[in-house]
GROMACS .gro file of C-alpha atoms in nm:
model
  316
    1MET     CA    1  -2.151   2.742   2.506
    2THR     CA    2  -2.491   2.580   2.501
    3THR     CA    3  -2.729   2.745   2.264
    4HIS     CA    4  -3.042   2.537   2.344
    5ALA     CA    5  -3.151   2.342   2.658
    6ALA     CA    6  -3.477   2.180   2.578
    7LYS     CA    7  -3.727   2.075   2.855
    8ALA     CA    8  -3.665   1.730   2.771
    9GLY     CA    9  -3.297   1.769   2.868
   10VAL     CA   10  -3.132   1.792   2.520
   11GLU     CA   11  -2.863   2.041   2.484
   12VAL     CA   12  -2.690   2.172   2.171
   13ALA     CA   13  -2.330   2.298   2.201
   14PRO     CA   14  -2.172   2.455   1.870
   15VAL     CA   15  -1.828   2.312   1.783
   16THR     CA   16  -1.697   2.594   1.545
   17GLY     CA   17  -1.803   2.932   1.456
   18TYR     CA   18  -1.977   2.829   1.131
   19THR     CA   19  -2.032   2.440   1.123
   20GLY     CA   20  -2.117   2.180   1.372
   21ALA     CA   21  -2.262   2.119   1.707
   22GLU     CA   22  -2.257   1.843   1.954
   23ILE     CA   23  -2.582   1.733   2.116
   24THR     CA   24  -2.602   1.574   2.463
   25GLY     CA   25  -2.889   1.444   2.678
   26VAL     CA   26  -3.047   1.219   2.428
   27ASP     CA   27  -3.036   0.837   2.383
   28LEU     CA   28  -3.078   0.758   2.019
   29ALA     CA   29  -3.140   0.401   2.091
   30GLY     CA   30  -3.490   0.466   2.235
   31PRO     CA   31  -3.795   0.646   2.097
   32LEU     CA   32  -3.739   1.020   2.055
   33ASP     CA   33  -4.035   1.246   2.151
   34ASP     CA   34  -4.152   1.533   1.940
   35GLU     CA   35  -3.975   1.798   2.141
   36ALA     CA   36  -3.631   1.606   2.122
   37VAL     CA   37  -3.681   1.570   1.746
   38ALA     CA   38  -3.760   1.934   1.693
   39VAL     CA   39  -3.437   2.020   1.881
   40ILE     CA   40  -3.221   1.804   1.686
   41ARG     CA   41  -3.398   1.917   1.350
   42ALA     CA   42  -3.335   2.288   1.442
   43ALA     CA   43  -2.978   2.241   1.526
   44LEU     CA   44  -2.917   2.038   1.196
   45LEU     CA   45  -3.061   2.313   1.013
   46ARG     CA   46  -2.858   2.584   1.183
   47TRP     CA   47  -2.526   2.408   1.211
   48LYS     CA   48  -2.551   2.169   0.926
   49VAL     CA   49  -2.392   1.869   1.103
   50VAL     CA   50  -2.465   1.742   1.442
   51PHE     CA   51  -2.260   1.480   1.658
   52PHE     CA   52  -2.361   1.245   1.934
   53ARG     CA   53  -2.128   1.046   2.156
   54ASP     CA   54  -2.153   0.717   2.338
   55GLN     CA   55  -2.464   0.590   2.159
   56ARG     CA   56  -2.533   0.227   2.147
   57ILE     CA   57  -2.759   0.176   1.870
   58ASP     CA   58  -2.824  -0.130   1.645
   59HIS     CA   59  -2.939  -0.140   1.276
   60ALA     CA   60  -3.289  -0.146   1.377
   61ALA     CA   61  -3.266   0.150   1.613
   62HIS     CA   62  -3.057   0.340   1.332
   63VAL     CA   63  -3.318   0.287   1.091
   64ALA     CA   64  -3.614   0.402   1.339
   65LEU     CA   65  -3.404   0.706   1.410
   66ALA     CA   66  -3.366   0.799   1.066
   67ARG     CA   67  -3.753   0.754   1.010
   68ARG     CA   68  -3.817   1.029   1.277
   69PHE     CA   69  -3.669   1.263   1.017
   70GLY     CA   70  -3.767   1.142   0.687
   71GLU     CA   71  -3.780   0.848   0.461
   72PRO     CA   72  -3.476   0.625   0.441
   73VAL     CA   73  -3.320   0.549   0.092
   74VAL     CA   74  -3.305   0.186  -0.016
   75LEU     CA   75  -3.004   0.164  -0.252
   76ARG     CA   76  -3.015  -0.066  -0.544
   77SER     CA   77  -2.678  -0.190  -0.462
   78ARG     CA   78  -2.472  -0.205  -0.153
   79GLY     CA   79  -2.138  -0.315  -0.032
   80LYS     CA   80  -2.085  -0.686   0.061
   81ALA     CA   81  -2.045  -0.592   0.425
   82SER     CA   82  -2.403  -0.435   0.449
   83PRO     CA   83  -2.667  -0.632   0.647
   84GLY     CA   84  -2.907  -0.830   0.447
   85ASP     CA   85  -3.203  -0.794   0.653
   86PHE     CA   86  -3.191  -0.409   0.681
   87PRO     CA   87  -3.182  -0.280   0.318
   88GLU     CA   88  -3.173   0.083   0.448
   89VAL     CA   89  -2.837   0.041   0.610
   90GLU     CA   90  -2.523   0.048   0.414
   91THR     CA   91  -2.199  -0.062   0.593
   92THR     CA   92  -1.847   0.048   0.485
   93ALA     CA   93  -1.570  -0.186   0.618
   94ASP     CA   94  -1.256  -0.050   0.449
   95ARG     CA   95  -1.042  -0.339   0.446
   96LEU     CA   96  -1.341  -0.574   0.338
   97GLU     CA   97  -1.458  -0.332   0.078
   98LEU     CA   98  -1.160  -0.169  -0.090
   99ALA     CA   99  -0.889  -0.428  -0.102
  100GLY     CA  100  -0.842  -0.533  -0.457
  101ARG     CA  101  -1.147  -0.318  -0.574
  102TYR     CA  102  -1.150  -0.309  -0.953
  103GLY     CA  103  -0.815  -0.501  -0.955
  104MET     CA  104  -0.641  -0.226  -0.767
  105ASP     CA  105  -0.531  -0.181  -0.412
  106HIS     CA  106  -0.709   0.104  -0.229
  107GLN     CA  107  -0.420   0.348  -0.269
  108GLU     CA  108  -0.393   0.319  -0.641
  109TRP     CA  109  -0.760   0.362  -0.676
  110LEU     CA  110  -0.758   0.681  -0.476
  111GLU     CA  111  -0.463   0.807  -0.674
  112ARG     CA  112  -0.626   0.753  -1.008
  113ARG     CA  113  -0.973   0.905  -0.891
  114ARG     CA  114  -0.809   1.210  -0.712
  115HIS     CA  115  -0.663   1.432  -0.985
  116THR     CA  116  -0.674   1.734  -0.752
  117LEU     CA  117  -0.606   1.772  -0.376
  118SER     CA  118  -0.986   1.882  -0.336
  119ARG     CA  119  -1.112   1.561  -0.519
  120GLY     CA  120  -1.235   1.389  -0.215
  121TRP     CA  121  -1.486   1.650  -0.110
  122HIS     CA  122  -1.833   1.565  -0.199
  123CYS     CA  123  -2.198   1.541  -0.094
  124ASP     CA  124  -2.347   1.200  -0.104
  125HIS     CA  125  -2.473   1.092  -0.449
  126GLY     CA  126  -2.436   1.428  -0.574
  127ALA     CA  127  -2.441   1.331  -0.943
  128ARG     CA  128  -2.813   1.209  -0.898
  129VAL     CA  129  -3.100   1.427  -0.984
  130ASP     CA  130  -3.233   1.390  -0.627
  131PRO     CA  131  -2.942   1.359  -0.373
  132PRO     CA  132  -3.015   1.267  -0.034
  133ALA     CA  133  -3.137   1.528   0.207
  134ALA     CA  134  -2.939   1.404   0.488
  135THR     CA  135  -2.711   1.114   0.612
  136ILE     CA  136  -2.691   0.968   0.948
  137LEU     CA  137  -2.350   0.773   1.000
  138ARG     CA  138  -2.259   0.569   1.308
  139ALA     CA  139  -1.916   0.421   1.414
  140GLU     CA  140  -1.881   0.053   1.518
  141THR     CA  141  -1.517   0.014   1.496
  142VAL     CA  142  -1.266   0.277   1.443
  143PRO     CA  143  -0.874   0.285   1.457
  144PRO     CA  144  -0.704   0.412   1.773
  145TYR     CA  145  -0.613   0.720   1.586
  146GLY     CA  146  -0.684   0.883   1.238
  147GLY     CA  147  -0.993   0.834   1.043
  148ASP     CA  148  -1.145   1.175   1.101
  149THR     CA  149  -1.421   1.319   0.883
  150THR     CA  150  -1.450   1.684   0.787
  151TRP     CA  151  -1.765   1.884   0.683
  152SER     CA  152  -1.781   2.203   0.525
  153ASN     CA  153  -2.087   2.452   0.533
  154LEU     CA  154  -2.204   2.550   0.180
  155ALA     CA  155  -2.442   2.848   0.308
  156ALA     CA  156  -2.147   3.000   0.485
  157ALA     CA  157  -1.934   2.958   0.169
  158TYR     CA  158  -2.198   3.118  -0.050
  159ALA     CA  159  -2.243   3.410   0.198
  160GLY     CA  160  -1.862   3.464   0.220
  161LEU     CA  161  -1.831   3.545  -0.154
  162SER     CA  162  -1.851   3.911  -0.263
  163ALA     CA  163  -2.192   4.030  -0.388
  164PRO     CA  164  -2.093   4.056  -0.757
  165VAL     CA  165  -1.963   3.699  -0.733
  166ARG     CA  166  -2.277   3.571  -0.570
  167GLU     CA  167  -2.504   3.742  -0.833
  168PHE     CA  168  -2.283   3.571  -1.109
  169ALA     CA  169  -2.293   3.219  -0.941
  170ASP     CA  170  -2.664   3.255  -0.896
  171ARG     CA  171  -2.714   3.238  -1.270
  172LEU     CA  172  -2.468   2.933  -1.354
  173ARG     CA  173  -2.543   2.561  -1.393
  174ALA     CA  174  -2.282   2.274  -1.384
  175GLU     CA  175  -2.262   1.917  -1.490
  176HIS     CA  176  -2.209   1.678  -1.203
  177ARG     CA  177  -2.084   1.329  -1.321
  178LEU     CA  178  -1.980   1.009  -1.165
  179GLY     CA  179  -1.591   0.958  -1.230
  180VAL     CA  180  -1.478   1.293  -1.300
  181GLY     CA  181  -1.113   1.316  -1.361
  182TYR     CA  182  -1.031   0.952  -1.318
  183GLN     CA  183  -0.705   0.840  -1.483
  184PRO     CA  184  -0.772   0.498  -1.662
  185ARG     CA  185  -0.517   0.221  -1.617
  186PRO     CA  186  -0.343   0.092  -1.934
  187GLY     CA  187  -0.544  -0.173  -2.114
  188ARG     CA  188  -0.852  -0.296  -1.989
  189ASP     CA  189  -0.975  -0.098  -1.677
  190ALA     CA  190  -1.252  -0.244  -1.453
  191TYR     CA  191  -1.348   0.078  -1.295
  192VAL     CA  192  -1.382   0.239  -1.655
  193GLN     CA  193  -1.623  -0.045  -1.732
  194HIS     CA  194  -1.798   0.015  -1.423
  195LEU     CA  195  -1.842   0.384  -1.497
  196GLN     CA  196  -1.976   0.294  -1.852
  197ASP     CA  197  -2.232   0.046  -1.724
  198HIS     CA  198  -2.358   0.258  -1.420
  199GLN     CA  199  -2.298   0.624  -1.548
  200VAL     CA  200  -2.487   0.895  -1.369
  201ALA     CA  201  -2.486   1.263  -1.467
  202THR     CA  202  -2.715   1.575  -1.378
  203VAL     CA  203  -2.713   1.946  -1.452
  204HIS     CA  204  -2.743   2.113  -1.117
  205PRO     CA  205  -2.758   2.474  -1.034
  206VAL     CA  206  -2.434   2.626  -0.895
  207VAL     CA  207  -2.630   2.785  -0.640
  208ARG     CA  208  -2.918   2.585  -0.474
  209VAL     CA  209  -3.188   2.716  -0.245
  210HIS     CA  210  -3.243   2.517   0.066
  211PRO     CA  211  -3.592   2.387   0.075
  212GLU     CA  212  -3.647   2.449   0.447
  213THR     CA  213  -3.447   2.757   0.529
  214GLY     CA  214  -3.445   2.930   0.218
  215GLU     CA  215  -3.059   2.969   0.237
  216ARG     CA  216  -2.855   2.995  -0.080
  217LEU     CA  217  -2.580   2.730  -0.094
  218LEU     CA  218  -2.268   2.706  -0.308
  219PHE     CA  219  -2.347   2.376  -0.464
  220VAL     CA  220  -2.016   2.259  -0.589
  221ASN     CA  221  -1.743   2.005  -0.493
  222GLY     CA  222  -1.419   1.845  -0.629
  223TYR     CA  223  -1.565   1.488  -0.659
  224TYR     CA  224  -1.852   1.526  -0.897
  225VAL     CA  225  -1.851   1.852  -1.106
  226GLU     CA  226  -1.750   1.800  -1.453
  227GLN     CA  227  -1.784   2.157  -1.605
  228ILE     CA  228  -1.982   2.485  -1.559
  229LEU     CA  229  -2.211   2.514  -1.851
  230GLU     CA  230  -2.212   2.796  -2.114
  231VAL     CA  231  -1.872   2.913  -2.046
  232SER     CA  232  -1.552   2.775  -2.219
  233ARG     CA  233  -1.359   2.493  -2.060
  234ALA     CA  234  -1.065   2.735  -1.980
  235GLU     CA  235  -1.325   2.959  -1.801
  236SER     CA  236  -1.502   2.647  -1.645
  237ARG     CA  237  -1.172   2.531  -1.491
  238LEU     CA  238  -1.090   2.883  -1.327
  239LEU     CA  239  -1.437   2.930  -1.203
  240LEU     CA  240  -1.453   2.589  -1.032
  241GLU     CA  241  -1.118   2.637  -0.886
  242LEU     CA  242  -1.253   2.969  -0.728
  243PHE     CA  243  -1.568   2.788  -0.613
  244VAL     CA  244  -1.413   2.467  -0.479
  245GLU     CA  245  -1.151   2.680  -0.291
  246GLN     CA  246  -1.430   2.887  -0.143
  247VAL     CA  247  -1.636   2.575  -0.023
  248THR     CA  248  -1.314   2.415   0.138
  249ARG     CA  249  -1.191   2.717   0.321
  250PRO     CA  250  -1.089   2.599   0.664
  251GLU     CA  251  -1.307   2.841   0.862
  252TYR     CA  252  -1.627   2.696   0.708
  253THR     CA  253  -1.530   2.335   0.827
  254VAL     CA  254  -1.540   2.114   1.130
  255ARG     CA  255  -1.347   1.788   1.181
  256PHE     CA  256  -1.488   1.512   1.397
  257ARG     CA  257  -1.278   1.254   1.582
  258TRP     CA  258  -1.476   0.919   1.568
  259GLU     CA  259  -1.514   0.682   1.856
  260PRO     CA  260  -1.702   0.356   1.877
  261GLY     CA  261  -2.070   0.468   1.948
  262SER     CA  262  -2.022   0.807   1.780
  263VAL     CA  263  -2.300   0.936   1.547
  264ALA     CA  264  -2.287   1.209   1.291
  265PHE     CA  265  -2.597   1.342   1.127
  266TRP     CA  266  -2.562   1.593   0.840
  267ASP     CA  267  -2.758   1.804   0.604
  268ASN     CA  268  -2.644   1.660   0.261
  269ARG     CA  269  -2.808   1.967   0.097
  270ALA     CA  270  -2.605   2.203   0.272
  271THR     CA  271  -2.261   2.040   0.329
  272ILE     CA  272  -1.995   1.859   0.156
  273HIS     CA  273  -1.770   1.632   0.328
  274LEU     CA  274  -1.405   1.462   0.309
  275ALA     CA  275  -1.358   1.106   0.416
  276PRO     CA  276  -1.029   1.017   0.596
  277GLY     CA  277  -0.730   0.943   0.390
  278ASP     CA  278  -0.497   0.854   0.666
  279THR     CA  279  -0.595   0.501   0.763
  280GLY     CA  280  -0.501   0.297   0.475
  281HIS     CA  281  -0.146   0.205   0.619
  282LEU     CA  282  -0.295   0.122   0.966
  283ASP     CA  283  -0.358  -0.226   1.075
  284SER     CA  284  -0.702  -0.153   1.220
  285PRO     CA  285  -1.039  -0.178   1.076
  286ARG     CA  286  -1.280   0.105   1.018
  287ILE     CA  287  -1.654  -0.020   1.019
  288MET     CA  288  -1.914   0.258   0.995
  289HIS     CA  289  -2.299   0.221   0.904
  290ARG     CA  290  -2.480   0.488   0.690
  291VAL     CA  291  -2.859   0.563   0.660
  292MET     CA  292  -2.958   0.825   0.397
  293LEU     CA  293  -3.289   1.020   0.384
  294ALA     CA  294  -3.464   1.075   0.055
  295GLY     CA  295  -3.414   1.430  -0.089
  296ASP     CA  296  -3.580   1.635  -0.353
  297VAL     CA  297  -3.443   1.786  -0.679
  298PRO     CA  298  -3.245   2.101  -0.618
  299VAL     CA  299  -3.371   2.424  -0.746
  300GLY     CA  300  -3.176   2.734  -0.811
  301PRO     CA  301  -3.252   3.108  -0.730
  302ASP     CA  302  -3.436   3.135  -1.076
  303GLY     CA  303  -3.672   2.858  -0.981
  304ARG     CA  304  -3.519   2.609  -1.230
  305PRO     CA  305  -3.482   2.247  -1.109
  306SER     CA  306  -3.182   2.017  -1.180
  307GLU     CA  307  -3.211   1.806  -1.492
  308PRO     CA  308  -3.087   1.451  -1.528
  309ILE     CA  309  -2.858   1.369  -1.811
  310CYS     CA  310  -2.822   0.991  -1.738
  311GLY     CA  311  -2.892   0.742  -1.475
  312ALA     CA  312  -3.191   0.675  -1.253
  313PRO     CA  313  -3.296   0.897  -0.970
  314LEU     CA  314  -3.194   0.780  -0.623
  315VAL     CA  315  -3.543   0.717  -0.513
  316SER     CA  316  -3.765   0.582  -0.800
   0.00000   0.00000   0.00000
């Protein structure tokens, strides 16, 4: 079903009941007129993540596309596969980036980071005081099978809570920290040293208010959240189990099958996502390019903004 057909020929077709829409009738390699930008922005806000197929865009076009929707983030450090002449673009090439990282193969590193099955769910740079507003990810090379990414809708997850639990969650705040739950290696651990040298932590509201739609979002995930504050650790553990289970319920998710030339554009304020974990054993590269848009400091229903504990903002 198509929910919108613009005069410019841009069409938006929802993918699931709550999350995700596929957009056709647009060439992201060329300049977008204001009408097309408005249609895409409205679909993004409504469906939280939008998908485009068969796009042939290079780094310059990728950055130009991002600029139509916000200010691209320039990271202080990027992976070694990222292009030197486009500082806004971060490239992830699994076999180039992850083999031997911190003295471990990729599988051991994942095992030590993921202390629960929900550990991989995250929003981009969620431990920063100013997480990105959105992310635009494009696929260059993908395996012939596997490698899907999954997103979940935090507005739908919040709305799906019972009224008393929503009211309780509105008052809570939680510490988000890089490296939560990591199990160190015996002896000297290069990743522990990395965390000590580059630690980032922020107190965010458990429920943040979307700055554009006004929706309330259940702003938790299994990757960064350290503890809910002002409750005991035992209570925090049970509350986080409740909230993380809520935000990862299958009915709030959408799963996307990548192809070369696919582009996913998601609202990083209103979603969490799960990167694939089924390609490490495949003898095929997975090369993706990411541009993020600068975001604001989250604010809770009580009007209180997030508070940094350590680490610089993403955008200085």
